[in-house]
Amino acid sequence: MTRNVYGLDLGTYQLKIYDKKEDRIWMEKNVVAISEDTNEMFAYGDVAYSMFERAPEHIRIEFPMKEGVISQFYDMQILLTRLLKPDDGLFSRGTEYVVAVPTDVTEVEKKAFYDLAIYSSAKAKKVNIVERALADAVGLGLDIMSSPGAAIVNIGGETTDISIVASGGIVMNRLLKIGGVTFDNALVTLVRHNQDFAIGRLTAEAVRKKMNVFWDDEGRKVTAAGIDLAEGGPRQQEIPVHAVRAAMREPLKQCADAVLLMLERTPPEVLSSIRRSGIYLTGGVARTPGITDYLEGKTGLMFHTVKEPEYCVAKGLREIIRSPELGRLAYSMKDENYRWMR
């Protein structure tokens, strides 16, 4: 049987998977629902996510990833096994995996990504890891091996990954604990305090995605369902765009400040290239209309939102898997540099 190769981008709230045999990339929510009665998995992926903030008391909703790293190894392993199991219920031996990992985490946290596949029931023959920033760069179409310098800002569910890459390597990288959930929780808090109105995080996310946050005029509003804190009953209320803008402004300013601080430490030759080409914006939150304008105003630099930004890392994994030259960007944690792990 021909062995398959999977590319895995394990985001905090979204799993992006490249299947070489089918040559396709697909996405699934990174969440599981656990029955408190049996302590077994009740649902997973998109189905489990649809139960978030709506599940009965005996169902516990868990997110196996936290701030870019694996926080619940067993749940993550079971979820991955369920998602990748073929229709016949059996894994083919010899499956290979290429896993994108954050750069700015400990080696032990990186090893957890490796162990996730190598010790699962998926019968992995080989597991390689690749720095997520490099996969991001490949996915957005950069000639990573000869690039004189590029800056990438990946804003995901709970983290923002800021990277400087050049000549096939990472010059600098920083992982901020800021992402879409940060914006949504800030909106929940702001609406609660200013309007005596309680909404859930999923409602806040839906409101944010319906608005052109940095383009809409101040009169734009979206109706949301929630709880009236003054009267104690459910009702619908309009949330104005300026509330969403205010919730996003401070976390985004922190991102902009981190970009500027990193550029101050960037070698002059690399910095010159970045100033000419601009900064690339990837990750799901990059779809927020007007976000590039806001970041340009705060940094004085040009920003580009790439096409399908949430799939950028997965597209990079696809090219790394298919190209022998780019395949050198991936490595095994059993290599000489990782002898201490044996």
Coordinates of C-alpha atoms in Angstrom, one line a residue:
M1 CA 0.0 0.0 0.0
T2 CA 1.4 3.4 -0.9
R3 CA 2.2 5.4 2.2
N4 CA 0.6 8.7 2.7
V5 CA 2.1 12.0 4.0
Y6 CA 0.1 14.5 6.2
G7 CA 1.1 18.1 6.8
L8 CA -0.3 19.3 10.2
D9 CA -0.9 22.9 11.2
L10 CA -2.2 22.6 14.8
G11 CA -3.8 25.9 15.5
T12 CA -5.3 26.7 18.9
Y13 CA -8.8 26.6 17.5
Q14 CA -8.4 25.3 14.0
L15 CA -6.6 22.3 12.6
K16 CA -5.4 22.6 9.0
I17 CA -4.4 19.3 7.4
Y18 CA -2.7 18.6 4.1
D19 CA -3.4 15.1 2.7
K20 CA -0.7 14.3 0.1
K21 CA -2.6 11.3 -1.3
E22 CA -5.7 13.3 -2.0
D23 CA -3.7 16.5 -2.6
R24 CA -6.1 18.6 -0.6
I25 CA -6.1 20.9 2.4
W26 CA -9.0 20.8 4.9
M27 CA -9.9 22.4 8.2
E28 CA -11.5 21.2 11.3
K29 CA -12.1 22.8 14.7
N30 CA -9.6 21.8 17.4
V31 CA -12.0 20.9 20.1
V32 CA -13.5 17.9 21.9
A33 CA -16.6 17.3 23.9
I34 CA -16.2 14.9 26.9
S35 CA -19.0 13.2 28.7
E36 CA -18.6 13.7 32.5
D37 CA -20.6 10.5 33.1
T38 CA -18.2 8.2 31.2
N39 CA -15.1 10.5 30.8
E40 CA -15.2 9.5 27.1
M41 CA -15.2 11.6 24.0
F42 CA -18.8 12.5 23.1
A43 CA -18.0 14.6 19.9
Y44 CA -15.0 16.2 18.3
G45 CA -14.1 18.8 15.7
D46 CA -16.8 21.0 14.1
V47 CA -19.6 19.1 15.9
A48 CA -18.0 19.7 19.3
Y49 CA -17.4 23.3 18.6
S50 CA -21.1 23.8 17.7
M51 CA -21.8 22.8 21.3
F52 CA -19.4 25.4 22.9
E53 CA -21.3 27.6 25.3
R54 CA -24.4 25.5 24.6
A55 CA -23.6 22.1 26.0
P56 CA -25.6 20.5 28.9
E57 CA -23.9 20.2 32.3
H58 CA -22.7 16.6 31.8
I59 CA -20.8 17.5 28.6
R60 CA -17.4 19.3 29.0
I61 CA -16.0 21.2 26.1
E62 CA -12.2 21.1 25.9
F63 CA -9.6 22.8 23.6
P64 CA -6.5 20.6 23.6
M65 CA -4.2 23.5 22.5
K66 CA -3.5 26.5 24.6
E67 CA -1.6 29.6 23.3
G68 CA 0.0 27.8 20.5
V69 CA 1.2 24.6 22.3
I70 CA -0.3 21.3 23.3
S71 CA -1.9 21.5 26.7
Q72 CA -3.9 18.3 26.8
F73 CA -1.8 15.7 25.0
Y74 CA -4.2 12.7 25.3
D75 CA -7.3 14.7 24.0
M76 CA -5.2 16.1 21.1
Q77 CA -3.9 12.6 20.2
I78 CA -7.4 11.1 20.2
L79 CA -8.8 14.0 18.2
L80 CA -6.0 13.6 15.6
T81 CA -6.6 9.9 15.4
R82 CA -10.3 10.3 14.8
L83 CA -9.8 12.9 12.1
L84 CA -7.2 11.0 10.1
K85 CA -8.7 7.5 10.4
P86 CA -9.7 6.3 6.9
D87 CA -13.1 4.9 6.1
D88 CA -12.0 1.3 6.5
G89 CA -11.1 2.0 10.1
L90 CA -7.5 0.9 9.7
F91 CA -4.3 3.0 9.4
S92 CA -1.8 2.1 6.7
R93 CA 1.6 1.5 8.2
G94 CA 4.3 3.8 7.0
T95 CA 2.4 7.1 7.3
E96 CA 4.6 10.1 7.5
Y97 CA 3.9 13.5 9.1
V98 CA 5.3 17.0 8.8
V99 CA 4.2 19.1 11.7
A100 CA 4.4 22.9 11.9
V101 CA 5.6 24.1 15.3
P102 CA 6.0 27.6 16.8
T103 CA 9.6 28.8 17.0
D104 CA 9.4 30.8 20.2
V105 CA 8.6 27.9 22.5
T106 CA 10.7 25.5 24.6
E107 CA 12.3 22.4 23.1
V108 CA 10.1 20.3 25.4
E109 CA 7.0 22.0 24.0
K110 CA 8.3 21.3 20.4
K111 CA 8.9 17.7 21.3
A112 CA 5.2 17.3 22.3
F113 CA 4.3 18.0 18.7
Y114 CA 6.7 15.3 17.6
D115 CA 5.4 12.8 20.2
L116 CA 1.8 13.5 19.3
A117 CA 2.2 11.7 16.0
I118 CA 5.1 9.3 16.7
Y119 CA 3.4 7.7 19.7
S120 CA -0.2 7.7 18.4
S121 CA -2.2 4.8 17.0
A122 CA -1.6 6.2 13.5
K123 CA 1.4 4.0 13.1
A124 CA 3.7 6.8 11.9
K125 CA 6.8 5.7 10.2
K126 CA 8.4 9.1 10.3
V127 CA 7.7 12.5 11.9
N128 CA 9.4 15.7 10.9
I129 CA 8.8 19.1 12.2
V130 CA 9.2 22.5 10.5
E131 CA 9.3 26.0 12.1
R132 CA 5.8 27.5 11.5
A133 CA 7.4 30.8 10.3
L134 CA 9.2 29.0 7.5
A135 CA 6.1 27.2 6.4
D136 CA 4.2 30.5 6.5
A137 CA 6.9 32.1 4.3
V138 CA 6.7 29.2 1.7
G139 CA 2.9 29.3 1.8
L140 CA 2.7 33.0 0.9
G141 CA 4.9 32.4 -2.1
L142 CA 8.3 33.7 -1.0
D143 CA 11.5 32.2 -2.5
I144 CA 12.5 31.3 1.0
M145 CA 16.0 30.0 0.1
S146 CA 17.1 33.2 -1.6
S147 CA 15.0 35.8 0.1
P148 CA 17.1 38.7 1.4
G149 CA 14.6 39.3 4.1
A150 CA 10.9 39.3 4.9
A151 CA 8.6 39.9 7.9
I152 CA 5.5 37.9 8.6
V153 CA 2.8 38.6 11.2
N154 CA 0.5 35.6 11.8
I155 CA -2.5 36.5 13.9
G156 CA -4.3 33.3 15.0
G157 CA -6.8 32.3 17.6
E158 CA -4.7 32.9 20.8
T159 CA -1.3 33.9 19.5
T160 CA 0.4 36.3 17.2
D161 CA 3.6 34.9 15.6
I162 CA 6.0 37.7 14.4
S163 CA 8.9 36.4 12.3
I164 CA 11.8 37.8 10.4
V165 CA 13.1 35.3 7.8
A166 CA 16.0 35.4 5.3
S167 CA 18.1 33.0 3.2
G168 CA 16.1 29.9 4.3
G169 CA 16.2 30.6 8.0
I170 CA 14.6 32.5 10.8
V171 CA 16.5 35.6 11.9
M172 CA 14.2 36.5 14.8
N173 CA 10.8 35.3 16.1
R174 CA 8.5 36.3 18.9
L175 CA 5.2 34.7 20.0
L176 CA 2.7 37.0 21.6
K177 CA -0.3 35.7 23.6
I178 CA -2.7 37.9 21.6
G179 CA -5.2 36.6 19.0
G180 CA -8.8 36.5 18.0
V181 CA -9.9 35.3 21.4
T182 CA -8.2 38.3 23.0
F183 CA -10.3 40.6 20.8
D184 CA -13.5 38.7 21.5
N185 CA -13.0 38.6 25.3
A186 CA -12.2 42.3 25.3
L187 CA -15.5 42.9 23.5
V188 CA -17.4 40.8 26.0
T189 CA -16.0 42.8 28.8
L190 CA -16.5 46.2 27.2
V191 CA -20.2 45.4 26.3
R192 CA -20.8 44.1 29.8
H193 CA -19.4 47.2 31.5
N194 CA -20.8 49.9 29.1
Q195 CA -24.1 48.4 28.1
D196 CA -25.1 46.1 31.1
F197 CA -25.4 43.4 28.5
A198 CA -23.8 39.9 28.7
I199 CA -22.8 38.1 25.5
G200 CA -20.8 34.9 25.0
R201 CA -17.4 34.7 23.3
L202 CA -18.9 33.1 20.2
T203 CA -21.4 35.9 19.9
A204 CA -18.6 38.4 20.2
E205 CA -16.7 36.6 17.4
A206 CA -19.7 36.6 15.2
V207 CA -20.2 40.4 15.7
R208 CA -16.5 41.1 15.0
K209 CA -16.6 39.1 11.7
K210 CA -19.8 40.9 10.5
M211 CA -18.3 44.3 10.8
N212 CA -15.7 46.1 8.7
V213 CA -14.1 47.1 12.0
F214 CA -11.7 49.8 10.7
W215 CA -13.7 50.9 7.7
D216 CA -17.3 51.1 8.8
D217 CA -18.6 54.5 9.9
E218 CA -19.5 55.1 13.6
G219 CA -23.2 54.5 13.0
R220 CA -22.8 50.9 12.0
K221 CA -24.4 48.4 14.4
V222 CA -25.0 44.7 14.7
T223 CA -27.8 43.1 16.7
A224 CA -26.7 40.4 19.1
A225 CA -28.5 38.1 21.5
G226 CA -27.5 38.1 25.2
I227 CA -28.7 38.7 28.8
D228 CA -29.9 42.0 30.1
L229 CA -27.9 42.4 33.3
A230 CA -30.3 45.1 34.7
E231 CA -33.5 43.1 34.3
G232 CA -32.0 39.6 34.3
G233 CA -33.7 38.3 31.1
P234 CA -32.6 37.4 27.6
R235 CA -33.0 40.0 24.9
Q236 CA -31.4 41.4 21.7
Q237 CA -29.3 44.5 21.6
E238 CA -27.4 46.5 19.0
I239 CA -23.6 46.6 19.4
P240 CA -21.9 49.5 17.7
V241 CA -18.8 49.2 15.5
H242 CA -16.9 51.6 17.7
A243 CA -17.2 49.1 20.6
V244 CA -15.6 46.4 18.5
R245 CA -13.0 48.9 17.3
A246 CA -12.2 49.8 20.9
A247 CA -11.9 46.2 21.9
M248 CA -9.4 45.4 19.1
R249 CA -7.4 48.7 19.3
E250 CA -5.2 48.0 22.4
P251 CA -4.2 44.4 21.6
L252 CA -3.4 45.4 18.0
K253 CA -1.3 48.3 19.2
Q254 CA 0.7 45.8 21.3
C255 CA 1.3 43.8 18.1
A256 CA 2.4 46.9 16.2
D257 CA 4.8 47.8 19.1
A258 CA 6.3 44.3 19.1
V259 CA 6.8 44.5 15.3
L260 CA 8.6 47.9 15.6
L261 CA 10.8 46.6 18.5
M262 CA 11.8 43.5 16.5
L263 CA 12.6 45.6 13.4
E264 CA 14.9 47.8 15.6
R265 CA 17.0 44.7 16.2
T266 CA 16.9 43.4 12.6
P267 CA 20.2 43.5 10.7
P268 CA 20.4 46.5 8.3
E269 CA 20.5 44.5 5.1
V270 CA 17.5 42.4 6.1
L271 CA 15.6 45.5 7.3
S272 CA 16.2 47.3 4.0
S273 CA 14.5 44.4 2.1
I274 CA 11.5 44.4 4.5
R275 CA 11.0 48.2 4.1
R276 CA 10.9 47.7 0.3
S277 CA 8.6 44.7 0.3
G278 CA 6.4 45.4 3.3
I279 CA 5.1 43.1 6.0
Y280 CA 3.0 40.0 5.2
L281 CA -0.1 39.4 7.3
T282 CA -1.4 35.8 7.7
G283 CA -3.6 33.9 10.1
G284 CA -7.4 33.9 10.4
V285 CA -7.7 37.3 12.0
A286 CA -5.9 38.8 9.0
R287 CA -9.3 38.7 7.2
T288 CA -10.5 41.5 9.4
P289 CA -11.3 44.4 6.9
G290 CA -9.1 47.4 7.4
I291 CA -6.6 45.7 9.8
T292 CA -3.7 46.4 7.3
D293 CA -4.6 50.1 7.3
Y294 CA -4.6 50.2 11.1
L295 CA -1.2 48.5 11.4
E296 CA 0.3 50.7 8.7
G297 CA -0.9 53.8 10.6
K298 CA 0.7 52.5 13.8
T299 CA 4.0 51.3 12.3
G300 CA 4.6 53.5 9.2
L301 CA 5.3 50.4 7.2
M302 CA 3.4 48.7 4.4
F303 CA 1.3 45.6 5.2
H304 CA -0.1 43.0 2.8
T305 CA -2.9 40.5 3.7
V306 CA -2.2 37.3 1.7
K307 CA -4.9 35.4 -0.1
E308 CA -6.6 32.8 2.2
P309 CA -4.4 33.8 5.2
E310 CA -5.7 31.1 7.5
Y311 CA -4.4 28.4 5.1
C312 CA -1.0 30.0 4.5
V313 CA 1.0 27.6 6.8
A314 CA -0.8 24.5 5.4
K315 CA 0.0 25.6 1.9
G316 CA 3.6 25.9 2.9
L317 CA 3.5 22.4 4.3
R318 CA 2.1 21.2 1.0
E319 CA 5.1 22.7 -0.9
I320 CA 7.6 21.4 1.7
I321 CA 6.2 17.9 1.4
R322 CA 6.1 17.9 -2.4
S323 CA 9.5 19.6 -3.1
P324 CA 12.8 17.8 -2.3
E325 CA 14.6 21.2 -2.0
L326 CA 12.1 22.7 0.4
G327 CA 11.9 19.4 2.2
R328 CA 15.2 20.3 3.8
L329 CA 13.4 22.8 5.9
A330 CA 11.8 20.0 7.9
Y331 CA 13.8 17.9 10.3
S332 CA 13.5 15.0 12.7
M333 CA 13.9 15.4 16.4
K334 CA 16.1 12.3 16.3
D335 CA 18.8 14.2 14.4
E336 CA 22.1 14.8 16.0
N337 CA 21.0 18.1 17.4
Y338 CA 18.3 16.3 19.4
R339 CA 20.4 13.4 20.7
W340 CA 19.4 14.3 24.3
M341 CA 15.8 13.2 23.5
R342 CA 16.7 9.6 22.7

